[in-house]
Amino acid sequence: MQMKKDIALNQEYITGWGRFFLEIRMGLAIAFKYLARIISGEITLRQYVIFLKRIKLLSEVLRYNKAVRINGAYKIHLYLPAFPSQAFYKAIDKFLILDEGTIPMSVVFSMTKACGYHCQHCYQKNDGGEDLDIDKLIKVARDIQDIGVGLFDIEGGEPLLRFDRLLTLIQSIDERSEIWINTTGHTLTPEKALQLRQAGLFGAMISIHHWLPEKHNEYVAYKGAFEISVNAVRMFQSVGVNTVINCVPSLEMLNDNGLDKIMGLARGLNCSFVQIIHEKPSGGWIARGNTLMEKDILASLCKAHIEFNTKKFFRDFPSLSMQVFEASDSAFGCTAGGIERFYINANGEVQPCEFLNVSFGNVQEEDFMDIYKRMRQRFKRPGLNWLCNTENASVFNCVRQYNIGSLPIKHDKAYQIINDLNPGGEVPLYKKMRLCEKL
């Protein structure tokens, strides 16, 4: 299929003085846009002042993230919609709230369990039930938009295996939200990539878990998977869809200079971001126990996040989104449960995040908003404990106690785990913002 040149991906990393001037531009644009809302009577002067203080605090954390210009818009964080889109302003509206509530910036939204791979680490590996009816799926997506979520990360299984369903879902989400898919690239064609772009797809997170093809193929248990992923990157870019590499590295890989090699691979493929997701004891790995790394390894990974995003030597490399940094006390902590993010699986179970295998209810049995409000009552502030790790023993013991064959643990069995959740210490950023308290 012949692609038009004018729809190909146009991408540039913004560093140094360019990054500084982008911050000023964004700050002024935000200040003037929300000043107009004071004049129109939508918000109060007090709200406006507190809002600007919060935006300043947010920008101080985001300075550790490299900015990427993508087709004329700017991504300064993987899960913050691109500036200056409608979705961007929808997402930062959360900083206007003064009544101890908050709105999640993103949702991980599973639309099918169908998958041709057998990834050992898959957090959906033991999920049960059938895929939601398409009408219910669309209704829930619109409900999520109505609460103010600015970014959808649509996944499977493998969403491309139910392509018509994926296309319909994307077309049902309007410009209030930025749309991504999480994919292996399996079954993608140039024609499908173009259809997704035309439907409104902004970006694709593509799984590559090792720089060596044979190692990646072994990891996901599918012959040729590495080549499929690389080809998917190229097909998406050819139609103007932004691309990100998602990598769940083993400790062995990290010790083999794996981070530098994955970043080099992503640079060669012209990806905008690399997201490094540390091992999680959930789904297929639920029996592994707490997988938190040693403090010196965590420190080195956090250091890598800062260096790849701020050092001149790495200015031509993709932006690095290191999950251990994002969830640290230097950034956002654990923001599961609708503070910044939450998860809905393909069967309709509403979970705090994809890695914490407990449910607050199923949208086939209750209205989404009722379940969402119940979850928000339990998750009122972020904490420094990574709950997927610190609560793993409780989750696994519950699975064994009730002989549970499919995950997540349903709400009627999970309530004790939910009641006993310990978020840990306060996250400095949110404490300074006072975002989760009444003002």
mmCIF file of N, CA, C and O in Angstrom, residues 97-181:
data_model
loop_
_atom_site.group_PDB
_atom_site.id
_atom_site.type_symbol
_atom_site.label_atom_id
_atom_site.label_comp_id
_atom_site.label_asym_id
_atom_site.label_seq_id
_atom_site.Cartn_x
_atom_site.Cartn_y
_atom_site.Cartn_z
ATOM 1 N N ILE A 97 -9.553 21.095 41.083
ATOM 2 C CA ILE A 97 -10.445 20.565 42.115
ATOM 3 C C ILE A 97 -9.953 20.949 43.509
ATOM 4 O O ILE A 97 -8.782 20.772 43.839
ATOM 5 N N LEU A 98 -10.869 21.441 44.343
ATOM 6 C CA LEU A 98 -10.506 21.892 45.697
ATOM 7 C C LEU A 98 -11.244 21.125 46.791
ATOM 8 O O LEU A 98 -11.181 21.518 47.946
ATOM 9 N N ASP A 99 -11.904 20.025 46.445
ATOM 10 C CA ASP A 99 -12.729 19.335 47.447
ATOM 11 C C ASP A 99 -12.213 17.942 47.802
ATOM 12 O O ASP A 99 -12.969 17.033 48.053
ATOM 13 N N GLU A 100 -10.904 17.788 47.821
ATOM 14 C CA GLU A 100 -10.181 16.552 48.142
ATOM 15 C C GLU A 100 -10.453 15.408 47.169
ATOM 16 O O GLU A 100 -10.114 14.265 47.414
ATOM 17 N N GLY A 101 -11.059 15.722 46.043
ATOM 18 C CA GLY A 101 -11.216 14.723 44.994
ATOM 19 C C GLY A 101 -10.103 14.856 43.977
ATOM 20 O O GLY A 101 -9.326 15.806 44.001
ATOM 21 N N THR A 102 -10.008 13.918 43.083
ATOM 22 C CA THR A 102 -9.058 14.030 41.987
ATOM 23 C C THR A 102 -9.564 13.175 40.838
ATOM 24 O O THR A 102 -10.393 12.292 41.032
ATOM 25 N N ILE A 103 -9.086 13.463 39.649
ATOM 26 C CA ILE A 103 -9.531 12.763 38.444
ATOM 27 C C ILE A 103 -8.344 12.020 37.855
ATOM 28 O O ILE A 103 -7.266 12.601 37.705
ATOM 29 N N PRO A 104 -8.500 10.743 37.503
ATOM 30 C CA PRO A 104 -7.379 10.021 36.894
ATOM 31 C C PRO A 104 -7.033 10.596 35.530
ATOM 32 O O PRO A 104 -7.914 10.977 34.760
ATOM 33 N N MET A 105 -5.745 10.679 35.251
ATOM 34 C CA MET A 105 -5.302 11.207 33.967
ATOM 35 C C MET A 105 -5.450 10.168 32.867
ATOM 36 O O MET A 105 -5.658 10.501 31.706
ATOM 37 N N SER A 106 -5.344 8.865 33.229
ATOM 38 C CA SER A 106 -5.372 7.830 32.196
ATOM 39 C C SER A 106 -6.076 6.574 32.693
ATOM 40 O O SER A 106 -6.241 6.365 33.893
ATOM 41 N N VAL A 107 -6.495 5.752 31.736
ATOM 42 C CA VAL A 107 -7.077 4.450 32.030
ATOM 43 C C VAL A 107 -6.425 3.419 31.107
ATOM 44 O O VAL A 107 -6.178 3.694 29.933
ATOM 45 N N VAL A 108 -6.112 2.260 31.668
ATOM 46 C CA VAL A 108 -5.699 1.113 30.861
ATOM 47 C C VAL A 108 -6.972 0.301 30.623
ATOM 48 O O VAL A 108 -7.601 -0.171 31.570
ATOM 49 N N PHE A 109 -7.358 0.170 29.369
ATOM 50 C CA PHE A 109 -8.689 -0.309 29.000
ATOM 51 C C PHE A 109 -8.552 -1.536 28.112
ATOM 52 O O PHE A 109 -8.231 -1.433 26.927
ATOM 53 N N SER A 110 -8.787 -2.712 28.677
ATOM 54 C CA SER A 110 -8.659 -3.953 27.910
ATOM 55 C C SER A 110 -9.952 -4.218 27.141
ATOM 56 O O SER A 110 -11.034 -4.176 27.721
ATOM 57 N N MET A 111 -9.838 -4.518 25.855
ATOM 58 C CA MET A 111 -11.032 -4.735 25.026
ATOM 59 C C MET A 111 -11.191 -6.177 24.571
ATOM 60 O O MET A 111 -12.202 -6.541 23.985
ATOM 61 N N THR A 112 -10.181 -7.023 24.841
ATOM 62 C CA THR A 112 -10.289 -8.438 24.496
ATOM 63 C C THR A 112 -9.198 -9.232 25.208
ATOM 64 O O THR A 112 -8.121 -8.714 25.489
ATOM 65 N N LYS A 113 -9.507 -10.514 25.468
ATOM 66 C CA LYS A 113 -8.480 -11.411 26.019
ATOM 67 C C LYS A 113 -7.759 -12.165 24.910
ATOM 68 O O LYS A 113 -6.793 -12.885 25.172
ATOM 69 N N ALA A 114 -8.259 -12.041 23.690
ATOM 70 C CA ALA A 114 -7.674 -12.781 22.575
ATOM 71 C C ALA A 114 -6.201 -12.435 22.403
ATOM 72 O O ALA A 114 -5.829 -11.265 22.389
ATOM 73 N N CYS A 115 -5.357 -13.461 22.282
ATOM 74 C CA CYS A 115 -3.923 -13.239 22.080
ATOM 75 C C CYS A 115 -3.281 -14.512 21.544
ATOM 76 O O CYS A 115 -3.612 -15.618 21.994
ATOM 77 N N GLY A 116 -2.376 -14.350 20.599
ATOM 78 C CA GLY A 116 -1.688 -15.507 20.034
ATOM 79 C C GLY A 116 -0.364 -15.798 20.708
ATOM 80 O O GLY A 116 0.298 -16.790 20.386
ATOM 81 N N TYR A 117 0.048 -14.926 21.655
ATOM 82 C CA TYR A 117 1.327 -15.093 22.345
ATOM 83 C C TYR A 117 1.098 -15.746 23.711
ATOM 84 O O TYR A 117 -0.035 -15.876 24.179
ATOM 85 N N HIS A 118 2.183 -16.112 24.355
ATOM 86 C CA HIS A 118 2.113 -16.743 25.678
ATOM 87 C C HIS A 118 3.189 -16.126 26.583
ATOM 88 O O HIS A 118 4.072 -16.826 27.097
ATOM 89 N N CYS A 119 3.098 -14.819 26.777
ATOM 90 C CA CYS A 119 4.089 -14.114 27.586
ATOM 91 C C CYS A 119 4.047 -14.619 29.027
ATOM 92 O O CYS A 119 2.982 -14.652 29.650
ATOM 93 N N GLN A 120 5.205 -14.971 29.548
ATOM 94 C CA GLN A 120 5.283 -15.558 30.879
ATOM 95 C C GLN A 120 4.830 -14.603 31.972
ATOM 96 O O GLN A 120 4.292 -15.018 33.000
ATOM 97 N N HIS A 121 4.995 -13.276 31.753
ATOM 98 C CA HIS A 121 4.729 -12.291 32.793
ATOM 99 C C HIS A 121 3.322 -11.701 32.718
ATOM 100 O O HIS A 121 2.982 -10.832 33.528
ATOM 101 N N CYS A 122 2.506 -12.122 31.762
ATOM 102 C CA CYS A 122 1.240 -11.446 31.461
ATOM 103 C C CYS A 122 0.340 -11.332 32.691
ATOM 104 O O CYS A 122 0.025 -12.325 33.342
ATOM 105 N N TYR A 123 -0.080 -10.101 33.012
ATOM 106 C CA TYR A 123 -0.931 -9.886 34.185
ATOM 107 C C TYR A 123 -2.370 -10.321 33.931
ATOM 108 O O TYR A 123 -3.176 -10.358 34.845
ATOM 109 N N GLN A 124 -2.694 -10.653 32.673
ATOM 110 C CA GLN A 124 -4.029 -11.168 32.350
ATOM 111 C C GLN A 124 -4.038 -12.689 32.194
ATOM 112 O O GLN A 124 -5.069 -13.260 31.855
ATOM 113 N N LYS A 125 -2.924 -13.315 32.445
ATOM 114 C CA LYS A 125 -2.765 -14.736 32.117
ATOM 115 C C LYS A 125 -3.857 -15.608 32.724
ATOM 116 O O LYS A 125 -4.286 -16.602 32.128
ATOM 117 N N ASN A 126 -4.332 -15.244 33.917
ATOM 118 C CA ASN A 126 -5.344 -16.057 34.600
ATOM 119 C C ASN A 126 -6.724 -15.404 34.610
ATOM 120 O O ASN A 126 -7.614 -15.831 35.346
ATOM 121 N N ASP A 127 -6.909 -14.353 33.788
ATOM 122 C CA ASP A 127 -8.211 -13.683 33.752
ATOM 123 C C ASP A 127 -9.276 -14.603 33.154
ATOM 124 O O ASP A 127 -9.007 -15.353 32.207
ATOM 125 N N GLY A 128 -10.492 -14.507 33.703
ATOM 126 C CA GLY A 128 -11.595 -15.343 33.234
ATOM 127 C C GLY A 128 -12.688 -14.513 32.594
ATOM 128 O O GLY A 128 -12.614 -13.294 32.512
ATOM 129 N N GLY A 129 -13.738 -15.209 32.128
ATOM 130 C CA GLY A 129 -14.902 -14.542 31.569
ATOM 131 C C GLY A 129 -14.747 -14.192 30.101
ATOM 132 O O GLY A 129 -13.670 -14.284 29.522
ATOM 133 N N GLU A 130 -15.869 -13.807 29.486
ATOM 134 C CA GLU A 130 -15.899 -13.443 28.076
ATOM 135 C C GLU A 130 -15.675 -11.940 27.894
ATOM 136 O O GLU A 130 -15.873 -11.150 28.818
ATOM 137 N N ASP A 131 -15.278 -11.565 26.694
ATOM 138 C CA ASP A 131 -15.138 -10.147 26.377
ATOM 139 C C ASP A 131 -16.480 -9.438 26.493
ATOM 140 O O ASP A 131 -17.530 -10.006 26.158
ATOM 141 N N LEU A 132 -16.443 -8.196 26.953
ATOM 142 C CA LEU A 132 -17.663 -7.400 27.063
ATOM 143 C C LEU A 132 -18.354 -7.258 25.716
ATOM 144 O O LEU A 132 -17.699 -7.190 24.668
ATOM 145 N N ASP A 133 -19.682 -7.188 25.752
ATOM 146 C CA ASP A 133 -20.450 -6.830 24.572
ATOM 147 C C ASP A 133 -19.986 -5.452 24.081
ATOM 148 O O ASP A 133 -19.710 -4.561 24.888
ATOM 149 N N ILE A 134 -19.921 -5.261 22.767
ATOM 150 C CA ILE A 134 -19.373 -4.025 22.207
ATOM 151 C C ILE A 134 -20.160 -2.793 22.652
ATOM 152 O O ILE A 134 -19.577 -1.737 22.922
ATOM 153 N N ASP A 135 -21.470 -2.911 22.775
ATOM 154 C CA ASP A 135 -22.267 -1.763 23.213
ATOM 155 C C ASP A 135 -21.925 -1.369 24.651
ATOM 156 O O ASP A 135 -21.843 -0.176 24.973
ATOM 157 N N LYS A 136 -21.726 -2.359 25.499
ATOM 158 C CA LYS A 136 -21.332 -2.095 26.887
ATOM 159 C C LYS A 136 -19.925 -1.492 26.927
ATOM 160 O O LYS A 136 -19.646 -0.565 27.689
ATOM 161 N N LEU A 137 -19.044 -2.011 26.092
ATOM 162 C CA LEU A 137 -17.671 -1.509 26.027
ATOM 163 C C LEU A 137 -17.662 -0.020 25.669
ATOM 164 O O LEU A 137 -16.969 0.783 26.297
ATOM 165 N N ILE A 138 -18.460 0.339 24.675
ATOM 166 C CA ILE A 138 -18.525 1.741 24.239
ATOM 167 C C ILE A 138 -19.147 2.618 25.318
ATOM 168 O O ILE A 138 -18.677 3.737 25.578
ATOM 169 N N LYS A 139 -20.205 2.137 25.968
ATOM 170 C CA LYS A 139 -20.837 2.928 27.036
ATOM 171 C C LYS A 139 -19.855 3.212 28.164
ATOM 172 O O LYS A 139 -19.775 4.338 28.675
ATOM 173 N N VAL A 140 -19.089 2.197 28.560
ATOM 174 C CA VAL A 140 -18.118 2.385 29.637
ATOM 175 C C VAL A 140 -17.041 3.385 29.207
ATOM 176 O O VAL A 140 -16.628 4.252 29.990
ATOM 177 N N ALA A 141 -16.587 3.290 27.959
ATOM 178 C CA ALA A 141 -15.581 4.234 27.454
ATOM 179 C C ALA A 141 -16.106 5.667 27.528
ATOM 180 O O ALA A 141 -15.385 6.593 27.922
ATOM 181 N N ARG A 142 -17.354 5.873 27.178
ATOM 182 C CA ARG A 142 -17.930 7.220 27.230
ATOM 183 C C ARG A 142 -18.115 7.693 28.669
ATOM 184 O O ARG A 142 -17.925 8.880 28.976
ATOM 185 N N ASP A 143 -18.480 6.773 29.559
ATOM 186 C CA ASP A 143 -18.576 7.127 30.981
ATOM 187 C C ASP A 143 -17.214 7.580 31.512
ATOM 188 O O ASP A 143 -17.126 8.535 32.299
ATOM 189 N N ILE A 144 -16.166 6.880 31.087
ATOM 190 C CA ILE A 144 -14.814 7.222 31.518
ATOM 191 C C ILE A 144 -14.430 8.605 30.998
ATOM 192 O O ILE A 144 -13.839 9.414 31.725
ATOM 193 N N GLN A 145 -14.775 8.896 29.758
ATOM 194 C CA GLN A 145 -14.520 10.240 29.242
ATOM 195 C C GLN A 145 -15.267 11.298 30.039
ATOM 196 O O GLN A 145 -14.742 12.380 30.307
ATOM 197 N N ASP A 146 -16.478 10.977 30.434
ATOM 198 C CA ASP A 146 -17.314 11.953 31.142
ATOM 199 C C ASP A 146 -16.768 12.306 32.526
ATOM 200 O O ASP A 146 -17.072 13.382 33.048
ATOM 201 N N ILE A 147 -15.971 11.412 33.135
ATOM 202 C CA ILE A 147 -15.388 11.772 34.432
ATOM 203 C C ILE A 147 -14.108 12.598 34.260
ATOM 204 O O ILE A 147 -13.559 13.088 35.243
ATOM 205 N N GLY A 148 -13.631 12.732 33.013
ATOM 206 C CA GLY A 148 -12.509 13.622 32.749
ATOM 207 C C GLY A 148 -11.194 12.954 32.405
ATOM 208 O O GLY A 148 -10.155 13.617 32.382
ATOM 209 N N VAL A 149 -11.190 11.655 32.133
ATOM 210 C CA VAL A 149 -9.944 10.947 31.800
ATOM 211 C C VAL A 149 -9.436 11.418 30.442
ATOM 212 O O VAL A 149 -10.159 11.388 29.442
ATOM 213 N N GLY A 150 -8.169 11.835 30.396
ATOM 214 C CA GLY A 150 -7.617 12.448 29.193
ATOM 215 C C GLY A 150 -6.870 11.511 28.267
ATOM 216 O O GLY A 150 -6.521 11.904 27.152
ATOM 217 N N LEU A 151 -6.593 10.257 28.708
ATOM 218 C CA LEU A 151 -5.808 9.350 27.867
ATOM 219 C C LEU A 151 -6.282 7.914 28.044
ATOM 220 O O LEU A 151 -6.412 7.434 29.174
ATOM 221 N N PHE A 152 -6.557 7.242 26.929
ATOM 222 C CA PHE A 152 -6.913 5.825 26.908
ATOM 223 C C PHE A 152 -5.736 5.017 26.401
ATOM 224 O O PHE A 152 -5.203 5.288 25.316
ATOM 225 N N ASP A 153 -5.338 4.004 27.168
ATOM 226 C CA ASP A 153 -4.358 3.016 26.729
ATOM 227 C C ASP A 153 -5.145 1.736 26.476
ATOM 228 O O ASP A 153 -5.445 0.974 27.395
ATOM 229 N N ILE A 154 -5.526 1.499 25.215
ATOM 230 C CA ILE A 154 -6.370 0.357 24.852
ATOM 231 C C ILE A 154 -5.489 -0.842 24.579
ATOM 232 O O ILE A 154 -4.521 -0.775 23.815
ATOM 233 N N GLU A 155 -5.848 -1.973 25.196
ATOM 234 C CA GLU A 155 -5.013 -3.160 25.061
ATOM 235 C C GLU A 155 -5.868 -4.400 24.936
ATOM 236 O O GLU A 155 -7.098 -4.338 24.902
ATOM 237 N N GLY A 156 -5.192 -5.560 24.906
ATOM 238 C CA GLY A 156 -5.872 -6.840 24.921
ATOM 239 C C GLY A 156 -5.540 -7.547 26.214
ATOM 240 O O GLY A 156 -5.548 -6.906 27.270
ATOM 241 N N GLY A 157 -5.148 -8.820 26.146
ATOM 242 C CA GLY A 157 -4.723 -9.570 24.982
ATOM 243 C C GLY A 157 -4.050 -8.726 23.912
ATOM 244 O O GLY A 157 -3.310 -7.803 24.183
ATOM 245 N N GLU A 158 -4.360 -9.105 22.690
ATOM 246 C CA GLU A 158 -3.852 -8.396 21.523
ATOM 247 C C GLU A 158 -5.027 -7.746 20.801
ATOM 248 O O GLU A 158 -5.819 -8.428 20.138
ATOM 249 N N PRO A 159 -5.170 -6.410 20.921
ATOM 250 C CA PRO A 159 -6.329 -5.732 20.349
ATOM 251 C C PRO A 159 -6.457 -5.884 18.838
ATOM 252 O O PRO A 159 -7.560 -5.867 18.294
ATOM 253 N N LEU A 160 -5.324 -6.065 18.134
ATOM 254 C CA LEU A 160 -5.380 -6.181 16.677
ATOM 255 C C LEU A 160 -6.083 -7.456 16.221
ATOM 256 O O LEU A 160 -6.562 -7.533 15.084
ATOM 257 N N LEU A 161 -6.165 -8.464 17.101
ATOM 258 C CA LEU A 161 -6.826 -9.712 16.726
ATOM 259 C C LEU A 161 -8.341 -9.549 16.596
ATOM 260 O O LEU A 161 -8.995 -10.376 15.970
ATOM 261 N N ARG A 162 -8.882 -8.504 17.218
ATOM 262 C CA ARG A 162 -10.309 -8.173 17.044
ATOM 263 C C ARG A 162 -10.372 -6.765 16.466
ATOM 264 O O ARG A 162 -10.829 -5.827 17.102
ATOM 265 N N PHE A 163 -9.901 -6.661 15.231
ATOM 266 C CA PHE A 163 -9.646 -5.353 14.639
ATOM 267 C C PHE A 163 -10.912 -4.512 14.483
ATOM 268 O O PHE A 163 -10.904 -3.310 14.777
ATOM 269 N N ASP A 164 -11.988 -5.105 14.006
ATOM 270 C CA ASP A 164 -13.224 -4.331 13.810
ATOM 271 C C ASP A 164 -13.729 -3.780 15.139
ATOM 272 O O ASP A 164 -14.216 -2.642 15.204
ATOM 273 N N ARG A 165 -13.619 -4.579 16.175
ATOM 274 C CA ARG A 165 -14.021 -4.147 17.520
ATOM 275 C C ARG A 165 -13.123 -2.988 17.988
ATOM 276 O O ARG A 165 -13.600 -1.999 18.551
ATOM 277 N N LEU A 166 -11.829 -3.104 17.748
ATOM 278 C CA LEU A 166 -10.883 -2.057 18.116
ATOM 279 C C LEU A 166 -11.198 -0.758 17.376
ATOM 280 O O LEU A 166 -11.223 0.326 17.973
ATOM 281 N N LEU A 167 -11.441 -0.860 16.081
ATOM 282 C CA LEU A 167 -11.727 0.317 15.268
ATOM 283 C C LEU A 167 -13.005 1.003 15.753
ATOM 284 O O LEU A 167 -13.053 2.238 15.885
ATOM 285 N N THR A 168 -14.028 0.221 16.043
ATOM 286 C CA THR A 168 -15.293 0.775 16.531
ATOM 287 C C THR A 168 -15.096 1.494 17.860
ATOM 288 O O THR A 168 -15.642 2.577 18.084
ATOM 289 N N LEU A 169 -14.305 0.896 18.749
ATOM 290 C CA LEU A 169 -14.049 1.500 20.058
ATOM 291 C C LEU A 169 -13.320 2.832 19.902
ATOM 292 O O LEU A 169 -13.699 3.837 20.518
ATOM 293 N N ILE A 170 -12.281 2.865 19.084
ATOM 294 C CA ILE A 170 -11.518 4.097 18.879
ATOM 295 C C ILE A 170 -12.409 5.194 18.300
ATOM 296 O O ILE A 170 -12.358 6.355 18.724
ATOM 297 N N GLN A 171 -13.244 4.828 17.352
ATOM 298 C CA GLN A 171 -14.134 5.805 16.725
ATOM 299 C C GLN A 171 -15.168 6.360 17.702
ATOM 300 O O GLN A 171 -15.690 7.458 17.498
ATOM 301 N N SER A 172 -15.435 5.632 18.779
ATOM 302 C CA SER A 172 -16.441 6.071 19.756
ATOM 303 C C SER A 172 -15.868 7.042 20.791
ATOM 304 O O SER A 172 -16.617 7.646 21.550
ATOM 305 N N ILE A 173 -14.541 7.177 20.838
ATOM 306 C CA ILE A 173 -13.874 8.057 21.808
ATOM 307 C C ILE A 173 -13.589 9.391 21.129
ATOM 308 O O ILE A 173 -12.917 9.439 20.096
ATOM 309 N N ASP A 174 -14.091 10.478 21.702
ATOM 310 C CA ASP A 174 -13.944 11.771 21.042
ATOM 311 C C ASP A 174 -12.645 12.473 21.442
ATOM 312 O O ASP A 174 -11.821 11.920 22.175
ATOM 313 N N GLU A 175 -12.485 13.719 20.986
ATOM 314 C CA GLU A 175 -11.212 14.421 21.120
ATOM 315 C C GLU A 175 -10.886 14.854 22.545
ATOM 316 O O GLU A 175 -9.805 15.407 22.790
ATOM 317 N N ARG A 176 -11.770 14.601 23.487
ATOM 318 C CA ARG A 176 -11.448 14.905 24.878
ATOM 319 C C ARG A 176 -10.358 13.996 25.413
ATOM 320 O O ARG A 176 -9.766 14.279 26.466
ATOM 321 N N SER A 177 -10.093 12.897 24.727
ATOM 322 C CA SER A 177 -9.082 11.937 25.199
ATOM 323 C C SER A 177 -8.115 11.581 24.079
ATOM 324 O O SER A 177 -8.513 11.452 22.917
ATOM 325 N N GLU A 178 -6.848 11.422 24.443
ATOM 326 C CA GLU A 178 -5.828 10.929 23.525
ATOM 327 C C GLU A 178 -5.875 9.405 23.541
ATOM 328 O O GLU A 178 -6.014 8.794 24.603
ATOM 329 N N ILE A 179 -5.717 8.785 22.367
ATOM 330 C CA ILE A 179 -5.911 7.340 22.252
ATOM 331 C C ILE A 179 -4.617 6.639 21.857
ATOM 332 O O ILE A 179 -3.971 6.997 20.866
ATOM 333 N N TRP A 180 -4.276 5.626 22.658
ATOM 334 C CA TRP A 180 -3.135 4.756 22.395
ATOM 335 C C TRP A 180 -3.608 3.308 22.352
ATOM 336 O O TRP A 180 -4.644 2.975 22.928
ATOM 337 N N ILE A 181 -2.820 2.458 21.699
ATOM 338 C CA ILE A 181 -3.029 1.022 21.861
ATOM 339 C C ILE A 181 -1.733 0.389 22.358
ATOM 340 O O ILE A 181 -0.639 0.878 22.087
#
